Short mmCIF file of N, CA and C in Angstrom, two decimals:
data_model
loop_
_atom_site.label_atom_id
_atom_site.label_comp_id
_atom_site.label_asym_id
_atom_site.label_seq_id
_atom_site.Cartn_x
_atom_site.Cartn_y
_atom_site.Cartn_z
N MET A 1 48.87 2.63 -41.76
CA MET A 1 46.92 3.68 -42.64
C MET A 1 46.57 2.37 -43.53
N LYS A 2 45.71 1.81 -43.07
CA LYS A 2 44.71 0.72 -44.27
C LYS A 2 44.54 1.64 -45.48
N THR A 3 44.86 0.87 -46.68
CA THR A 3 44.58 0.83 -47.95
C THR A 3 42.87 1.46 -47.80
N THR A 4 42.66 1.68 -49.01
CA THR A 4 41.26 2.02 -49.65
C THR A 4 40.56 0.70 -49.70
N LEU A 5 41.88 -0.44 -50.72
CA LEU A 5 41.09 -1.83 -49.99
C LEU A 5 41.15 -2.25 -49.13
N LEU A 6 41.49 -2.19 -48.67
CA LEU A 6 41.36 -2.88 -46.91
C LEU A 6 40.10 -2.69 -46.09
N GLN A 7 39.93 -1.13 -46.41
CA GLN A 7 38.91 -0.52 -45.38
C GLN A 7 37.37 -0.84 -45.77
N PHE A 8 37.56 -0.82 -47.21
CA PHE A 8 36.51 -1.43 -48.49
C PHE A 8 35.84 -2.80 -47.53
N PHE A 9 37.17 -3.88 -47.83
CA PHE A 9 36.69 -5.21 -47.45
C PHE A 9 36.37 -5.25 -46.25
N GLN A 10 37.10 -4.33 -45.03
CA GLN A 10 36.39 -4.22 -44.13
C GLN A 10 34.92 -3.48 -43.34
N PHE A 11 34.69 -2.40 -44.36
CA PHE A 11 33.21 -2.24 -44.26
C PHE A 11 32.75 -2.89 -44.92
N SER A 12 32.91 -4.07 -45.71
CA SER A 12 32.10 -4.82 -46.46
C SER A 12 31.58 -5.76 -45.36
N LEU A 13 32.29 -6.24 -44.54
CA LEU A 13 32.43 -7.10 -43.30
C LEU A 13 31.38 -6.58 -42.63
N VAL A 14 31.40 -5.07 -42.00
CA VAL A 14 30.39 -4.77 -40.76
C VAL A 14 29.42 -4.53 -41.54
N GLY A 15 28.96 -4.13 -42.73
CA GLY A 15 27.79 -4.29 -43.44
C GLY A 15 27.03 -5.79 -43.75
N GLN A 16 28.31 -7.04 -43.74
CA GLN A 16 27.03 -8.15 -43.94
C GLN A 16 26.62 -8.68 -42.49
N VAL A 17 27.00 -7.98 -41.13
CA VAL A 17 26.90 -7.72 -39.96
C VAL A 17 25.93 -6.57 -39.90
N SER A 18 25.25 -5.85 -40.57
CA SER A 18 24.10 -4.69 -40.32
C SER A 18 23.71 -5.33 -41.31
N PHE A 19 23.45 -6.36 -42.44
CA PHE A 19 22.39 -6.41 -43.57
C PHE A 19 21.83 -7.25 -42.85
N THR A 20 22.43 -8.27 -41.95
CA THR A 20 22.21 -9.50 -41.37
C THR A 20 20.95 -8.54 -40.52
N VAL A 21 21.40 -7.97 -39.40
CA VAL A 21 20.26 -7.26 -38.69
C VAL A 21 19.41 -6.63 -39.55
N ASP A 22 19.35 -5.78 -40.51
CA ASP A 22 18.39 -5.35 -41.26
C ASP A 22 17.45 -6.82 -41.84
N VAL A 23 17.97 -6.90 -41.98
CA VAL A 23 17.52 -8.50 -42.78
C VAL A 23 15.97 -9.49 -41.75
N ALA A 24 16.73 -9.32 -40.60
CA ALA A 24 16.08 -10.08 -39.71
C ALA A 24 14.68 -9.40 -39.17
N VAL A 25 15.52 -8.06 -38.68
CA VAL A 25 14.16 -7.17 -38.57
C VAL A 25 13.05 -6.85 -39.35
N LEU A 26 13.50 -6.51 -40.82
CA LEU A 26 12.37 -6.71 -41.69
C LEU A 26 11.45 -7.70 -41.44
N TRP A 27 12.32 -8.94 -41.57
CA TRP A 27 11.19 -10.39 -41.67
C TRP A 27 10.04 -10.53 -40.13
N LEU A 28 10.59 -9.88 -39.50
CA LEU A 28 9.94 -9.96 -37.66
C LEU A 28 8.95 -8.91 -37.87
N LEU A 29 9.44 -7.74 -38.76
CA LEU A 29 8.35 -7.36 -38.74
C LEU A 29 7.18 -6.74 -39.79
N ALA A 30 7.10 -7.63 -40.88
CA ALA A 30 7.26 -7.76 -42.15
C ALA A 30 5.81 -7.83 -41.93
N ASP A 31 5.32 -9.31 -40.86
CA ASP A 31 3.75 -9.01 -41.17
C ASP A 31 2.94 -8.59 -40.06
N HIS A 32 3.54 -7.37 -39.57
CA HIS A 32 2.91 -6.49 -38.03
C HIS A 32 2.55 -5.38 -38.64
N VAL A 33 3.40 -4.48 -39.28
CA VAL A 33 3.70 -2.97 -39.60
C VAL A 33 3.85 -3.19 -41.14
N ALA A 34 3.01 -1.82 -41.83
CA ALA A 34 3.38 -2.00 -43.32
C ALA A 34 5.10 -2.46 -43.70
N LEU A 35 5.13 -3.05 -44.88
CA LEU A 35 6.58 -2.97 -45.55
C LEU A 35 7.27 -1.68 -44.97
N ILE A 36 6.58 -0.62 -45.88
CA ILE A 36 7.71 0.15 -45.91
C ILE A 36 8.45 0.85 -44.39
N TRP A 37 7.15 1.15 -43.25
CA TRP A 37 7.66 0.82 -42.02
C TRP A 37 8.83 0.00 -41.85
N ALA A 38 8.15 -1.30 -41.87
CA ALA A 38 9.50 -2.30 -41.62
C ALA A 38 10.29 -1.86 -41.88
N ARG A 39 10.72 -1.70 -43.23
CA ARG A 39 12.36 -1.22 -43.59
C ARG A 39 12.47 -0.37 -43.27
N ILE A 40 11.99 0.93 -42.87
CA ILE A 40 12.98 2.13 -41.94
C ILE A 40 13.27 1.83 -40.80
N ILE A 41 12.40 0.79 -40.29
CA ILE A 41 12.73 0.47 -39.01
C ILE A 41 13.90 -0.42 -38.69
N ALA A 42 14.23 -1.47 -40.04
CA ALA A 42 15.49 -2.40 -39.70
C ALA A 42 16.40 -1.34 -40.14
N PHE A 43 16.60 -0.38 -41.28
CA PHE A 43 16.85 0.45 -41.66
C PHE A 43 17.91 1.18 -40.27
N THR A 44 17.52 2.11 -39.34
CA THR A 44 17.78 2.05 -38.98
C THR A 44 18.89 1.46 -37.65
N LEU A 45 18.27 0.19 -37.64
CA LEU A 45 18.89 -0.10 -36.15
C LEU A 45 19.96 -1.05 -37.03
N ALA A 46 19.90 -1.29 -37.91
CA ALA A 46 21.19 -1.88 -38.93
C ALA A 46 21.94 -0.19 -38.99
N VAL A 47 21.76 0.92 -38.89
CA VAL A 47 22.94 2.09 -38.64
C VAL A 47 23.92 1.77 -37.22
N LEU A 48 22.87 1.79 -36.14
CA LEU A 48 23.08 2.11 -35.48
C LEU A 48 24.27 0.81 -35.01
N THR A 49 23.90 -0.34 -35.69
CA THR A 49 24.57 -1.83 -35.29
C THR A 49 26.47 -1.52 -36.16
N ASN A 50 25.97 -0.76 -37.44
CA ASN A 50 26.77 -0.08 -38.87
C ASN A 50 28.07 0.89 -37.92
N TRP A 51 27.94 2.26 -37.16
CA TRP A 51 29.01 2.65 -36.36
C TRP A 51 29.36 2.50 -35.68
N LEU A 52 28.85 1.73 -34.83
CA LEU A 52 29.10 1.00 -33.53
C LEU A 52 30.43 -0.04 -34.52
N CYS A 53 30.16 -0.65 -35.16
CA CYS A 53 31.34 -1.86 -35.67
C CYS A 53 32.37 -1.34 -36.23
N HIS A 54 31.60 -0.16 -36.63
CA HIS A 54 33.02 0.35 -37.41
C HIS A 54 33.65 1.06 -37.00
N ARG A 55 32.97 1.85 -35.94
CA ARG A 55 33.94 2.60 -34.23
C ARG A 55 35.29 1.79 -34.21
N ILE A 56 34.51 0.33 -33.93
CA ILE A 56 35.74 -0.67 -33.21
C ILE A 56 36.86 -1.54 -34.03
N TYR A 57 36.07 -1.04 -35.41
CA TYR A 57 36.84 -2.51 -36.36
C TYR A 57 37.52 -1.82 -37.85
N THR A 58 36.23 -0.97 -38.70
CA THR A 58 36.86 -0.01 -39.94
C THR A 58 37.79 1.04 -39.60
N PHE A 59 37.51 1.87 -39.19
CA PHE A 59 37.76 2.97 -38.72
C PHE A 59 37.79 3.09 -37.57
N LYS A 60 38.70 2.14 -36.42
CA LYS A 60 39.36 2.08 -35.16
C LYS A 60 40.16 3.31 -34.76
N GLU A 61 41.66 4.00 -36.13
CA GLU A 61 41.96 4.92 -35.54
C GLU A 61 42.00 6.11 -36.19
N HIS A 62 40.60 5.96 -36.39
CA HIS A 62 39.63 7.45 -36.47
C HIS A 62 38.66 8.07 -35.52
N ALA A 63 38.62 6.91 -34.64
CA ALA A 63 37.90 7.07 -34.00
C ALA A 63 38.11 7.82 -32.79
N THR A 64 37.55 8.87 -31.75
CA THR A 64 38.13 9.48 -31.37
C THR A 64 36.82 9.67 -29.77
N GLN A 65 37.04 9.94 -28.74
CA GLN A 65 36.27 10.40 -27.72
C GLN A 65 35.23 11.08 -27.93
N ASP A 66 36.57 12.17 -27.65
CA ASP A 66 35.62 13.00 -28.46
C ASP A 66 35.47 13.52 -29.42
N ALA A 67 35.46 13.21 -30.55
CA ALA A 67 34.37 13.07 -31.84
C ALA A 67 33.47 12.53 -32.20
N LYS A 68 32.99 11.51 -30.87
CA LYS A 68 32.15 10.63 -30.52
C LYS A 68 30.38 11.15 -30.83
N PHE A 69 30.05 11.85 -30.18
CA PHE A 69 28.53 12.99 -30.80
C PHE A 69 28.32 13.24 -32.23
N LYS A 70 30.17 13.75 -32.43
CA LYS A 70 30.31 15.10 -34.20
C LYS A 70 29.49 13.40 -35.17
N GLU A 71 30.71 12.75 -34.55
CA GLU A 71 30.89 11.40 -35.57
C GLU A 71 29.65 10.60 -35.77
N ALA A 72 29.03 10.38 -34.77
CA ALA A 72 27.17 9.58 -34.35
C ALA A 72 26.64 10.63 -35.44
N VAL A 73 26.68 11.93 -35.28
CA VAL A 73 25.37 12.79 -36.32
C VAL A 73 26.01 12.72 -37.54
N GLN A 74 27.30 12.88 -37.99
CA GLN A 74 27.47 12.55 -39.35
C GLN A 74 27.63 11.59 -39.73
N PHE A 75 27.47 10.66 -39.28
CA PHE A 75 27.37 9.19 -39.71
C PHE A 75 25.98 9.01 -40.42
N SER A 76 25.39 9.37 -39.24
CA SER A 76 23.56 9.41 -39.17
C SER A 76 23.12 10.09 -40.01
N VAL A 77 23.57 11.12 -40.53
CA VAL A 77 23.65 12.29 -41.81
C VAL A 77 23.93 11.56 -43.23
N ALA A 78 24.81 10.81 -43.40
CA ALA A 78 25.64 9.93 -44.19
C ALA A 78 24.80 9.07 -44.45
N SER A 79 24.26 7.80 -43.39
CA SER A 79 23.58 7.28 -43.41
C SER A 79 21.72 8.04 -44.41
N LEU A 80 21.50 8.58 -43.96
CA LEU A 80 20.59 8.98 -44.15
C LEU A 80 20.42 9.53 -45.68
N LEU A 81 21.79 9.93 -46.12
CA LEU A 81 21.90 10.29 -47.94
C LEU A 81 21.43 8.76 -48.65
N GLY A 82 22.51 7.57 -47.71
CA GLY A 82 22.41 6.68 -48.10
C GLY A 82 20.58 5.59 -48.50
N LEU A 83 20.06 6.42 -47.20
CA LEU A 83 18.47 5.86 -47.23
C LEU A 83 17.95 6.28 -48.81
N ILE A 84 18.14 8.00 -49.10
CA ILE A 84 17.62 7.82 -49.97
C ILE A 84 16.93 6.90 -51.73
N PRO A 85 18.79 6.23 -51.78
CA PRO A 85 18.58 5.42 -52.66
C PRO A 85 17.65 4.24 -52.06
N ASN A 86 18.82 3.83 -50.70
CA ASN A 86 18.08 2.45 -50.33
C ASN A 86 16.52 2.15 -50.20
N VAL A 87 15.77 3.18 -49.69
CA VAL A 87 14.51 3.35 -49.58
C VAL A 87 13.58 3.24 -51.12
N GLY A 88 14.65 4.37 -51.70
CA GLY A 88 13.60 4.72 -53.15
C GLY A 88 13.80 2.89 -53.96
N LEU A 89 14.92 2.91 -54.04
CA LEU A 89 14.76 1.35 -54.34
C LEU A 89 14.29 0.20 -53.93
N TYR A 90 14.07 0.43 -52.77
CA TYR A 90 13.00 -0.63 -52.05
C TYR A 90 11.73 -0.48 -52.71
N TRP A 91 11.51 0.76 -52.33
CA TRP A 91 9.50 1.07 -53.22
C TRP A 91 9.15 0.52 -54.38
N TRP A 92 10.60 0.90 -55.24
CA TRP A 92 10.02 0.57 -56.34
C TRP A 92 10.07 -0.73 -56.91
N ALA A 93 10.86 -1.48 -56.18
CA ALA A 93 10.63 -2.95 -56.33
C ALA A 93 9.67 -3.44 -55.60
N ILE A 94 8.84 -3.22 -54.39
CA ILE A 94 8.18 -4.17 -53.98
C ILE A 94 6.50 -3.07 -54.55
N SER A 95 6.59 -2.24 -54.96
CA SER A 95 5.34 -1.53 -55.62
C SER A 95 5.12 -1.97 -57.46
N THR A 96 6.51 -2.72 -58.29
CA THR A 96 6.32 -3.19 -58.88
C THR A 96 6.39 -4.92 -59.65
N ALA A 97 6.26 -5.62 -58.22
CA ALA A 97 6.69 -6.96 -57.78
C ALA A 97 5.42 -7.66 -57.99
N THR A 98 4.97 -8.74 -58.77
CA THR A 98 4.00 -9.51 -58.66
C THR A 98 4.07 -10.81 -58.37
N TYR A 99 3.28 -11.92 -58.09
CA TYR A 99 3.63 -12.94 -57.47
C TYR A 99 4.55 -13.68 -58.35
N GLN A 100 4.55 -13.39 -59.67
CA GLN A 100 5.93 -14.70 -60.23
C GLN A 100 7.02 -13.78 -60.53
N THR A 101 7.24 -12.50 -60.12
CA THR A 101 8.51 -11.80 -59.82
C THR A 101 9.23 -12.62 -59.04
N TYR A 102 9.00 -13.13 -57.59
CA TYR A 102 9.91 -14.04 -57.00
C TYR A 102 9.40 -15.81 -57.41
N ALA A 103 10.01 -16.28 -57.79
CA ALA A 103 9.79 -18.00 -56.82
C ALA A 103 9.38 -18.40 -55.55
N ASN A 104 9.78 -17.63 -54.80
CA ASN A 104 9.28 -17.76 -53.55
C ASN A 104 8.89 -16.27 -53.16
N TYR A 105 7.48 -15.98 -53.06
CA TYR A 105 7.20 -14.76 -52.87
C TYR A 105 7.25 -14.01 -51.21
N GLU A 106 7.32 -14.95 -50.28
CA GLU A 106 7.77 -15.27 -48.96
C GLU A 106 8.89 -14.50 -48.62
N LEU A 107 9.75 -14.30 -50.04
CA LEU A 107 10.96 -13.46 -49.40
C LEU A 107 10.96 -12.69 -50.81
N ALA A 108 10.29 -11.92 -51.24
CA ALA A 108 9.89 -10.49 -51.85
C ALA A 108 10.54 -9.68 -51.25
N PRO A 109 9.85 -9.15 -50.02
CA PRO A 109 10.35 -7.72 -48.62
C PRO A 109 12.14 -8.06 -49.21
N VAL A 110 12.19 -9.53 -49.13
CA VAL A 110 13.92 -9.43 -48.86
C VAL A 110 14.63 -9.06 -50.24
N ALA A 111 14.72 -10.02 -50.94
CA ALA A 111 14.91 -10.30 -51.94
C ALA A 111 14.27 -8.60 -52.81
N ALA A 112 13.90 -7.93 -52.87
CA ALA A 112 13.79 -6.67 -52.90
C ALA A 112 14.91 -4.93 -52.07
N MET A 113 15.16 -5.42 -51.05
CA MET A 113 16.24 -4.69 -50.42
C MET A 113 17.66 -4.37 -51.31
N LEU A 114 18.07 -5.60 -51.74
CA LEU A 114 19.44 -6.00 -52.46
C LEU A 114 19.52 -5.29 -53.32
N PRO A 115 18.95 -4.35 -54.28
CA PRO A 115 20.06 -3.23 -55.06
C PRO A 115 19.24 -2.08 -54.27
N GLY A 116 18.86 -1.55 -53.39
CA GLY A 116 19.41 -0.25 -52.37
C GLY A 116 20.61 -0.53 -51.63
N ILE A 117 20.49 -1.84 -50.89
CA ILE A 117 21.35 -1.83 -50.17
C ILE A 117 22.98 -1.94 -50.96
N LEU A 118 23.08 -2.23 -52.38
CA LEU A 118 24.29 -2.26 -52.99
C LEU A 118 24.39 -0.62 -52.88
N VAL A 119 23.53 -0.01 -53.90
CA VAL A 119 24.21 1.70 -54.22
C VAL A 119 24.29 1.96 -52.87
N GLY A 120 23.40 2.31 -51.91
CA GLY A 120 23.73 2.95 -50.15
C GLY A 120 25.03 2.68 -50.00
N HIS A 121 25.56 1.20 -50.00
CA HIS A 121 26.82 0.78 -49.64
C HIS A 121 27.78 1.43 -49.72
N CYS A 122 27.38 1.41 -51.37
CA CYS A 122 28.65 2.38 -52.34
C CYS A 122 28.89 4.04 -51.30
N LEU A 123 28.03 4.54 -51.56
CA LEU A 123 28.02 6.23 -50.88
C LEU A 123 28.23 6.12 -49.42
N ASN A 124 27.61 4.92 -49.04
CA ASN A 124 27.92 5.20 -47.39
C ASN A 124 29.39 5.02 -46.79
N PHE A 125 30.33 4.26 -48.15
CA PHE A 125 31.30 4.47 -47.56
C PHE A 125 31.97 5.45 -48.12
N LEU A 126 32.23 5.76 -49.63
CA LEU A 126 33.01 7.23 -49.75
C LEU A 126 32.42 8.19 -48.70
N LEU A 127 31.02 8.14 -48.09
CA LEU A 127 31.20 8.89 -47.47
C LEU A 127 31.42 9.31 -45.59
N SER A 128 31.58 7.41 -45.27
CA SER A 128 32.56 6.91 -43.57
C SER A 128 33.90 7.63 -44.29
N LYS A 129 34.35 7.04 -45.33
CA LYS A 129 35.84 7.47 -45.37
C LYS A 129 36.30 8.71 -45.69
N HIS A 130 35.95 9.55 -46.49
CA HIS A 130 35.93 11.11 -46.80
C HIS A 130 35.56 12.23 -45.91
N TRP A 131 34.62 11.90 -45.03
CA TRP A 131 33.53 12.88 -44.46
C TRP A 131 33.78 12.36 -42.99
N VAL A 132 32.99 11.35 -42.82
CA VAL A 132 32.77 11.03 -41.00
C VAL A 132 34.02 10.88 -40.43
N PHE A 133 34.90 9.80 -40.88
CA PHE A 133 36.11 9.62 -40.56
C PHE A 133 37.09 9.48 -41.25
N LYS A 134 36.92 11.06 -41.15
CA LYS A 134 38.33 11.86 -41.92
C LYS A 134 39.13 11.81 -41.27
N GLY A 135 40.53 11.59 -41.38
CA GLY A 135 41.90 11.65 -40.95
C GLY A 135 42.13 11.30 -39.88
N LYS A 136 43.62 11.38 -39.50
CA LYS A 136 43.82 10.63 -38.28
C LYS A 136 43.81 11.11 -37.54
N SER A 137 43.63 10.89 -35.96
CA SER A 137 43.42 11.55 -34.42
C SER A 137 44.38 11.25 -33.53
N ASP A 138 44.99 12.17 -32.77
CA ASP A 138 46.90 11.49 -31.71
C ASP A 138 45.49 10.46 -30.89
N ASN A 139 43.64 11.19 -30.66
CA ASN A 139 42.99 10.19 -29.25
C ASN A 139 42.49 9.36 -29.86
N VAL A 140 42.88 8.21 -29.53
CA VAL A 140 42.87 6.85 -30.30
C VAL A 140 41.95 6.34 -28.81
N VAL A 141 40.85 5.82 -29.54
CA VAL A 141 39.86 4.31 -28.29
C VAL A 141 39.72 3.34 -28.88
N ASP A 142 39.42 2.29 -28.12
CA ASP A 142 39.48 0.89 -28.28
C ASP A 142 38.27 0.57 -27.79
N TYR A 143 37.26 1.70 -27.70
CA TYR A 143 36.11 0.61 -27.40
C TYR A 143 34.71 2.15 -28.23
N PRO A 144 33.91 1.52 -28.35
CA PRO A 144 32.84 2.33 -29.00
C PRO A 144 32.41 3.58 -28.24
#
């Protein structure tokens, strides 16, 4: 059984991968759609990446083939709950930012992501550990 600290470390590593997806998608879309839509699309793709990586790595011993759909739904709900502070803090940051706020204004949309990601990360870890991937299953699988 993994310790909570080890799980949080692994959860954070997966979070870094998902953060990369999140930032890359936001950056690619920022000049083409409204920033809030770019943020929501980026977040959605990061959630998918997160769920798949957590099944394979962080919570592998709790991921079962039988519970795959239920787990995906629960993870999506947990992520939507994490979306509230994530997008809320992002909206606040971009709506209060000025050209003087950031040394490089082109980085402003990405810098504005950080507070929401931090709060959402902690909330998602708690929900994933205690709700989505709760308990040990006998039906362990090695794939997403």
